[in-house]
PDB file of C-alpha atoms in Angstrom:
ATOM      1  CA  ARG Z  27       6.630  -2.021  17.470  1.00 79.00           C
ATOM      2  CA  PRO Z  28       7.653   0.939  19.729  1.00 87.00           C
ATOM      3  CA  SER Z  29       6.480   4.167  18.146  1.00 90.00           C
ATOM      4  CA  GLU Z  30       7.084   7.849  18.391  1.00 92.00           C
ATOM      5  CA  GLU Z  31       5.845   9.948  20.798  1.00 92.00           C
ATOM      6  CA  LYS Z  32       5.180  12.811  17.807  1.00 92.00           C
ATOM      7  CA  THR Z  33       4.527  13.273  14.422  1.00 92.00           C
ATOM      8  CA  ALA Z  34       7.419  14.578  12.656  1.00 91.00           C
ATOM      9  CA  ASP Z  35       5.670  18.740  12.105  1.00 89.00           C
ATOM     10  CA  GLY Z  36       4.652  18.498  15.494  1.00 90.00           C
ATOM     11  CA  GLN Z  37       0.706  18.228  14.528  1.00 88.00           C
ATOM     12  CA  LEU Z  38      -0.591  14.374  16.539  1.00 92.00           C
ATOM     13  CA  TRP Z  39       0.652  13.100  19.307  1.00 92.00           C
ATOM     14  CA  LEU Z  40       0.210   9.627  21.009  1.00 92.00           C
ATOM     15  CA  GLY Z  41      -3.498   9.015  23.072  1.00 91.00           C
ATOM     16  CA  ARG Z  42      -4.459  12.629  20.675  1.00 92.00           C
ATOM     17  CA  GLU Z  43      -8.509  12.759  19.940  1.00 91.00           C
ATOM     18  CA  VAL Z  44      -8.836  12.310  16.042  1.00 90.00           C
ATOM     19  CA  ALA Z  45     -11.489  12.386  13.104  1.00 88.00           C
ATOM     20  CA  TRP Z  46     -11.623  10.936   9.989  1.00 83.00           C
ATOM     21  CA  LYS Z  47     -14.049  10.764   7.379  1.00 79.00           C
ATOM     22  CA  GLY Z  48     -16.765  11.794  10.543  1.00 80.00           C
ATOM     23  CA  ASN Z  49     -15.282   8.661  12.401  1.00 85.00           C
ATOM     24  CA  ARG Z  50     -13.697   9.932  15.706  1.00 89.00           C
ATOM     25  CA  GLY Z  51     -10.593   7.839  17.344  1.00 91.00           C
ATOM     26  CA  VAL Z  52      -7.468   8.657  18.854  1.00 93.00           C
ATOM     27  CA  VAL Z  53      -3.758   6.868  17.304  1.00 94.00           C
ATOM     28  CA  ARG Z  54      -2.170   5.175  18.575  1.00 95.00           C
ATOM     29  CA  TYR Z  55       1.045   4.153  16.800  1.00 96.00           C
ATOM     30  CA  ILE Z  56       3.265   6.557  14.698  1.00 95.00           C
ATOM     31  CA  GLY Z  57       6.147   6.347  12.681  1.00 94.00           C
ATOM     32  CA  LYS Z  58       7.287   3.939   9.544  1.00 91.00           C
ATOM     33  CA  VAL Z  59       5.362   0.366   8.862  1.00 88.00           C
ATOM     34  CA  GLU Z  60       5.794  -2.030   6.319  1.00 81.00           C
ATOM     35  CA  PHE Z  61       3.785  -1.970   4.031  1.00 76.00           C
ATOM     36  CA  GLY Z  62       4.647   1.914   3.080  1.00 74.00           C
ATOM     37  CA  ALA Z  63       6.816   4.590   2.768  1.00 74.00           C
ATOM     38  CA  GLY Z  64       7.407   7.599   4.742  1.00 82.00           C
ATOM     39  CA  GLU Z  65       5.423   7.855   8.033  1.00 90.00           C
ATOM     40  CA  TRP Z  66       2.237   6.617   9.092  1.00 91.00           C
ATOM     41  CA  VAL Z  67      -0.269   6.879  11.950  1.00 94.00           C
ATOM     42  CA  GLY Z  68      -2.156   4.227  14.068  1.00 94.00           C
ATOM     43  CA  ILE Z  69      -5.751   4.986  14.724  1.00 94.00           C
ATOM     44  CA  GLU Z  70      -7.912   3.327  17.285  1.00 94.00           C
ATOM     45  CA  MET Z  71     -11.315   4.346  15.429  1.00 91.00           C
ATOM     46  CA  THR Z  72     -14.412   4.916  18.244  1.00 89.00           C
ATOM     47  CA  ASN Z  73     -16.715   2.272  17.038  1.00 83.00           C
ATOM     48  CA  ALA Z  74     -15.995  -1.055  14.607  1.00 76.00           C
ATOM     49  CA  LYS Z  75     -14.847   1.505  11.626  1.00 74.00           C
ATOM     50  CA  GLY Z  76     -11.154  -0.011  10.957  1.00 79.00           C
ATOM     51  CA  MET Z  77      -9.227  -3.202   9.162  1.00 80.00           C
ATOM     52  CA  HIS Z  78      -7.928  -5.030  11.649  1.00 86.00           C
ATOM     53  CA  ASP Z  79      -6.859  -4.772  15.469  1.00 90.00           C
ATOM     54  CA  GLY Z  80      -3.609  -3.074  15.691  1.00 91.00           C
ATOM     55  CA  ASN Z  81      -1.438  -6.084  13.284  1.00 88.00           C
ATOM     56  CA  VAL Z  82      -0.771  -5.578   9.863  1.00 83.00           C
ATOM     57  CA  MET Z  83       0.426  -8.509   8.129  1.00 79.00           C
ATOM     58  CA  GLY Z  84       1.887  -9.920  11.271  1.00 82.00           C
ATOM     59  CA  VAL Z  85       3.183  -7.126  13.159  1.00 88.00           C
ATOM     60  CA  GLN Z  86       1.505  -5.272  16.282  1.00 92.00           C
ATOM     61  CA  TYR Z  87       1.861  -1.908  15.697  1.00 95.00           C
ATOM     62  CA  PHE Z  88      -0.136  -0.783  18.585  1.00 95.00           C
ATOM     63  CA  LYS Z  89      -3.401  -3.260  20.076  1.00 93.00           C
ATOM     64  CA  CYS Z  90      -7.467  -2.413  20.301  1.00 93.00           C
ATOM     65  CA  ALA Z  91     -10.644  -4.288  18.795  1.00 91.00           C
ATOM     66  CA  PRO Z  92     -10.989  -5.742  16.161  1.00 87.00           C
ATOM     67  CA  GLN Z  93     -11.323  -3.513  13.202  1.00 84.00           C
ATOM     68  CA  ARG Z  94     -11.324  -0.666  14.815  1.00 89.00           C
ATOM     69  CA  GLY Z  95      -7.704  -0.173  13.154  1.00 90.00           C
ATOM     70  CA  VAL Z  96      -6.494   1.745  11.105  1.00 89.00           C
ATOM     71  CA  PHE Z  97      -3.318   3.188   9.194  1.00 89.00           C
ATOM     72  CA  LEU Z  98      -3.544   6.440   7.840  1.00 87.00           C
ATOM     73  CA  LEU Z  99      -1.023   9.465   6.441  1.00 85.00           C
ATOM     74  CA  PRO Z 100      -0.811  12.167   9.216  1.00 87.00           C
ATOM     75  CA  GLY Z 101      -2.780  14.802   7.086  1.00 83.00           C
ATOM     76  CA  GLN Z 102      -5.857  12.324   5.838  1.00 82.00           C
ATOM     77  CA  VAL Z 103      -6.569  13.019   9.594  1.00 85.00           C
ATOM     78  CA  ILE Z 104      -8.298  16.510  12.135  1.00 85.00           C
ATOM     79  CA  ALA Z 105      -7.175  16.512  15.201  1.00 81.00           C
ATOM     80  CA  SER Z 106      -9.598  17.632  17.678  1.00 64.00           C
ATOM     81  CA  GLY Z 107     -10.910  20.224  19.135  1.00 54.00           C
ATOM     82  CA  LEU Z 108     -12.977  21.543  22.238  1.00 35.00           C
ATOM     83  CA  ASP Z 109     -16.083  18.931  21.617  1.00 41.00           C
ATOM     84  CA  ASP Z 110     -18.203  22.106  19.934  1.00 35.00           C
ATOM     85  CA  GLN Z 111     -16.156  22.846  17.283  1.00 38.00           C
ATOM     86  CA  PRO Z 112     -17.486  20.431  13.962  1.00 36.00           C
ATOM     87  CA  MET Z 113     -16.120  17.581  13.159  1.00 34.00           C
ATOM     88  CA  GLU Z 114     -15.225  17.678   9.050  1.00 35.00           C
ATOM     89  CA  ALA Z 115     -14.848  14.319   7.006  1.00 34.00           C
ATOM     90  CA  ARG Z 116     -11.634  13.863   4.477  1.00 35.00           C
ATOM     91  CA  GLY Z 117     -10.833  12.294   1.377  1.00 36.00           C
ATOM     92  CA  SER Z 118     -15.350  10.191   1.416  1.00 39.00           C
ATOM     93  CA  GLY Z 119     -14.865   9.614  -2.582  1.00 40.00           C
ATOM     94  CA  HIS Z 120     -15.631   6.279  -3.836  1.00 44.00           C
ATOM     95  CA  LEU Z 121     -13.306   4.916  -6.189  1.00 45.00           C
ATOM     96  CA  GLU Z 122     -14.520   2.270  -8.166  1.00 52.00           C
ATOM     97  CA  ILE Z 123     -12.567   2.268 -11.974  1.00 72.00           C
ATOM     98  CA  ALA Z 124      -8.818   1.233 -12.109  1.00 82.00           C
ATOM     99  CA  ALA Z 125      -6.101   1.932 -14.087  1.00 86.00           C
ATOM    100  CA  ARG Z 126      -4.987   0.125 -16.954  1.00 89.00           C
ATOM    101  CA  LYS Z 127      -1.720  -0.032 -16.479  1.00 91.00           C
ATOM    102  CA  THR Z 128       0.766   1.258 -12.972  1.00 91.00           C
ATOM    103  CA  VAL Z 129       2.260   4.995 -14.125  1.00 91.00           C
ATOM    104  CA  ASP Z 130       5.518   3.652 -15.055  1.00 91.00           C
ATOM    105  CA  GLY Z 131       3.767   1.451 -17.711  1.00 90.00           C
ATOM    106  CA  ARG Z 132       5.454  -1.793 -15.517  1.00 91.00           C
ATOM    107  CA  LEU Z 133       2.520  -3.715 -13.906  1.00 92.00           C
ATOM    108  CA  SER Z 134      -0.246  -3.918 -15.973  1.00 91.00           C
ATOM    109  CA  LEU Z 135      -3.773  -5.017 -14.613  1.00 90.00           C
ATOM    110  CA  GLY Z 136      -3.627  -9.324 -13.922  1.00 91.00           C
ATOM    111  CA  ASP Z 137      -0.200  -8.857 -14.550  1.00 92.00           C
ATOM    112  CA  GLU Z 138       1.811 -11.910 -11.776  1.00 93.00           C
ATOM    113  CA  VAL Z 139       3.471 -10.824  -9.292  1.00 94.00           C
ATOM    114  CA  SER Z 140       5.602 -11.403  -6.460  1.00 92.00           C
ATOM    115  CA  TRP Z 141       6.012  -9.728  -2.595  1.00 89.00           C
ATOM    116  CA  LYS Z 142       7.961 -11.049   0.082  1.00 87.00           C
ATOM    117  CA  GLY Z 143       8.047 -14.581  -1.550  1.00 89.00           C
ATOM    118  CA  MET Z 144       4.717 -14.552  -2.201  1.00 91.00           C
ATOM    119  CA  ARG Z 145       2.883 -15.103  -5.204  1.00 93.00           C
ATOM    120  CA  GLY Z 146      -0.926 -12.518  -6.244  1.00 94.00           C
ATOM    121  CA  THR Z 147      -2.188 -11.404  -9.313  1.00 94.00           C
ATOM    122  CA  VAL Z 148      -2.626  -7.180  -9.568  1.00 93.00           C
ATOM    123  CA  ARG Z 149      -6.524  -6.451  -9.062  1.00 93.00           C
ATOM    124  CA  TYR Z 150      -6.200  -2.856  -9.431  1.00 94.00           C
ATOM    125  CA  ILE Z 151      -3.956   0.663 -10.375  1.00 93.00           C
ATOM    126  CA  GLY Z 152      -4.213   4.108  -8.992  1.00 90.00           C
ATOM    127  CA  LYS Z 153      -5.279   5.942  -6.169  1.00 87.00           C
ATOM    128  CA  VAL Z 154      -7.348   5.312  -3.246  1.00 84.00           C
ATOM    129  CA  ASP Z 155      -8.409   7.548  -0.357  1.00 76.00           C
ATOM    130  CA  PHE Z 156      -6.819   5.654   2.697  1.00 73.00           C
ATOM    131  CA  ALA Z 157      -3.191   7.261   1.023  1.00 73.00           C
ATOM    132  CA  ALA Z 158      -1.590   9.443  -0.981  1.00 72.00           C
ATOM    133  CA  GLY Z 159      -0.175   8.497  -4.704  1.00 80.00           C
ATOM    134  CA  GLU Z 160      -0.701   5.151  -7.203  1.00 88.00           C
ATOM    135  CA  TRP Z 161      -1.023   1.927  -5.945  1.00 90.00           C
ATOM    136  CA  ILE Z 162      -1.333  -1.232  -7.050  1.00 93.00           C
ATOM    137  CA  GLY Z 163      -3.779  -3.792  -5.430  1.00 93.00           C
ATOM    138  CA  ILE Z 164      -2.830  -7.297  -5.431  1.00 94.00           C
ATOM    139  CA  GLU Z 165      -5.056 -10.278  -4.507  1.00 94.00           C
ATOM    140  CA  LEU Z 166      -2.569 -13.403  -2.905  1.00 94.00           C
ATOM    141  CA  ALA Z 167      -2.287 -16.252  -4.265  1.00 93.00           C
ATOM    142  CA  GLU Z 168      -2.708 -17.321  -0.135  1.00 90.00           C
ATOM    143  CA  ALA Z 169      -4.953 -16.210   2.792  1.00 86.00           C
ATOM    144  CA  SER Z 170      -2.034 -14.181   4.048  1.00 84.00           C
ATOM    145  CA  GLY Z 171      -3.920 -10.577   3.243  1.00 84.00           C
ATOM    146  CA  MET Z 172      -5.795  -8.131   4.545  1.00 82.00           C
ATOM    147  CA  HIS Z 173      -9.127  -7.717   3.334  1.00 85.00           C
ATOM    148  CA  ASN Z 174     -11.532  -8.167   0.366  1.00 88.00           C
ATOM    149  CA  GLY Z 175     -10.738  -5.755  -2.369  1.00 88.00           C
ATOM    150  CA  ASN Z 176     -12.752  -3.515   0.299  1.00 84.00           C
ATOM    151  CA  VAL Z 177     -10.781  -1.342   2.515  1.00 81.00           C
ATOM    152  CA  ASN Z 178     -13.012   0.881   4.835  1.00 74.00           C
ATOM    153  CA  GLY Z 179     -15.899   1.112   2.944  1.00 76.00           C
ATOM    154  CA  VAL Z 180     -14.877   1.635  -0.806  1.00 82.00           C
ATOM    155  CA  GLN Z 181     -14.788  -1.240  -3.044  1.00 84.00           C
ATOM    156  CA  TYR Z 182     -11.361  -1.175  -4.956  1.00 89.00           C
ATOM    157  CA  PHE Z 183     -11.010  -4.890  -6.486  1.00 90.00           C
ATOM    158  CA  THR Z 184     -13.161  -8.437  -5.409  1.00 89.00           C
ATOM    159  CA  CYS Z 185     -11.070 -11.422  -4.265  1.00 91.00           C
ATOM    160  CA  PRO Z 186     -12.047 -14.618  -1.963  1.00 91.00           C
ATOM    161  CA  ALA Z 187     -11.208 -13.325   1.744  1.00 87.00           C
ATOM    162  CA  GLN Z 188      -7.564 -12.758   4.064  1.00 87.00           C
ATOM    163  CA  THR Z 189      -6.007 -12.414   0.079  1.00 91.00           C
ATOM    164  CA  GLY Z 190      -6.488  -8.354  -0.835  1.00 91.00           C
ATOM    165  CA  VAL Z 191      -3.893  -7.166  -0.317  1.00 90.00           C
ATOM    166  CA  PHE Z 192      -2.641  -2.707  -1.023  1.00 89.00           C
ATOM    167  CA  LEU Z 193       0.429  -1.636  -2.294  1.00 89.00           C
ATOM    168  CA  LEU Z 194       3.909   0.401  -3.624  1.00 87.00           C
ATOM    169  CA  PRO Z 195       4.556  -0.396  -7.068  1.00 90.00           C
ATOM    170  CA  GLY Z 196       7.669  -0.649  -6.224  1.00 88.00           C
ATOM    171  CA  GLN Z 197       7.453  -3.281  -3.350  1.00 88.00           C
ATOM    172  CA  VAL Z 198       6.666  -6.579  -5.799  1.00 90.00           C
ATOM    173  CA  GLN Z 199       8.355  -7.718  -8.252  1.00 90.00           C
ATOM    174  CA  PRO Z 200       6.466  -9.108 -11.842  1.00 91.00           C
ATOM    175  CA  ILE Z 201       7.063 -12.377 -12.294  1.00 88.00           C
ATOM    176  CA  GLY Z 202       9.181 -13.682 -14.948  1.00 69.00           C
ATOM    177  CA  ALA Z 203      11.130 -10.456 -14.828  1.00 50.00           C
ATOM    178  CA  THR Z 204      14.816 -11.261 -14.464  1.00 45.00           C
ATOM    179  CA  GLU Z 205      13.766 -14.564 -16.736  1.00 45.00           C
ATOM    180  CA  GLY Z 206      13.307 -12.088 -19.698  1.00 44.00           C
ATOM    181  CA  ALA Z 207      15.977  -9.248 -19.472  1.00 46.00           C
ATOM    182  CA  LEU Z 208      17.864 -12.574 -18.968  1.00 43.00           C
ATOM    183  CA  MET Z 209      17.248 -13.354 -22.747  1.00 47.00           C
ATOM    184  CA  GLU Z 210      16.719  -9.610 -23.395  1.00 51.00           C
ATOM    185  CA  SER Z 211      20.541  -9.029 -22.552  1.00 47.00           C
ATOM    186  CA  ARG Z 212      21.187 -12.776 -24.330  1.00 52.00           C
ATOM    187  CA  GLU Z 213      20.349 -11.446 -27.520  1.00 57.00           C
ATOM    188  CA  ARG Z 214      22.205  -8.515 -27.269  1.00 58.00           C
ATOM    189  CA  GLN Z 215      25.053 -10.207 -26.752  1.00 60.00           C
ATOM    190  CA  ALA Z 216      24.095 -12.761 -30.250  1.00 62.00           C
ATOM    191  CA  GLU Z 217      23.614  -9.505 -31.722  1.00 64.00           C
ATOM    192  CA  GLU Z 218      26.380  -7.514 -31.274  1.00 62.00           C
ATOM    193  CA  GLY Z 219      28.834 -10.651 -31.430  1.00 59.00           C
ATOM    194  CA  ASP Z 220      27.137 -10.923 -35.401  1.00 60.00           C
ATOM    195  CA  LYS Z 221      27.862  -7.686 -36.249  1.00 55.00           C
ATOM    196  CA  ARG Z 222      31.167  -8.340 -35.210  1.00 53.00           C
ATOM    197  CA  LYS Z 223      31.407 -11.565 -37.308  1.00 53.00           C
ATOM    198  CA  ARG Z 224      30.417  -9.317 -40.510  1.00 53.00           C
ATOM    199  CA  SER Z 225      32.067  -6.433 -40.008  1.00 51.00           C
ATOM    200  CA  GLY Z 226      35.765  -8.819 -39.649  1.00 50.00           C
ATOM    201  CA  CYS Z 227      36.638  -7.675 -35.993  1.00 42.00           C
ATOM    202  CA  SER Z 228      38.481  -9.544 -33.951  1.00 35.00           C
ATOM    203  CA  ILE Z 229      40.247 -10.131 -30.729  1.00 32.00           C
ATOM    204  CA  MET Z 230      42.965 -11.098 -29.751  1.00 32.00           C
TER     205      MET Z 230
END
């Protein structure tokens, strides 16, 4: 997929060396992605500290050796300066405990969901170390994911290899939600009909 030359704020560009959690890497991709909203940067890590080879869920954003690629938000990486300057580590907190429901209450742990025609189960809800905002960890029914619930060394949940994926809550559809909404609509229509009969109203 074609990449932008620079990030929107101009702080990062293709080929620039960066640091993330104390590890060095090089910017290989800048732009939009299929798995999240906003602007992301694809990094080729110097050591095998990544998750993929630049291909995420069937989309080739850039190419690198296996387990060297990682996607991050621009604010999560530090542009490296001179070699004698220290490199800080950001976002190294370890996350383990999941929330029971999403902030809007639409999804709960254990819910069956659908994403791009694939079924899965909600295994994690909450903050993550690799991006801002609320995310949900899904265990897909088939091996069409990216990991086993462990992302960049943090174990958010446990599932078989290549069945785990992280998504924004708005990217998935609860299975049965459509049917439930239809039944609720029918019940409301029936109640309104009963009210009309009791009130003696009729439509001419």
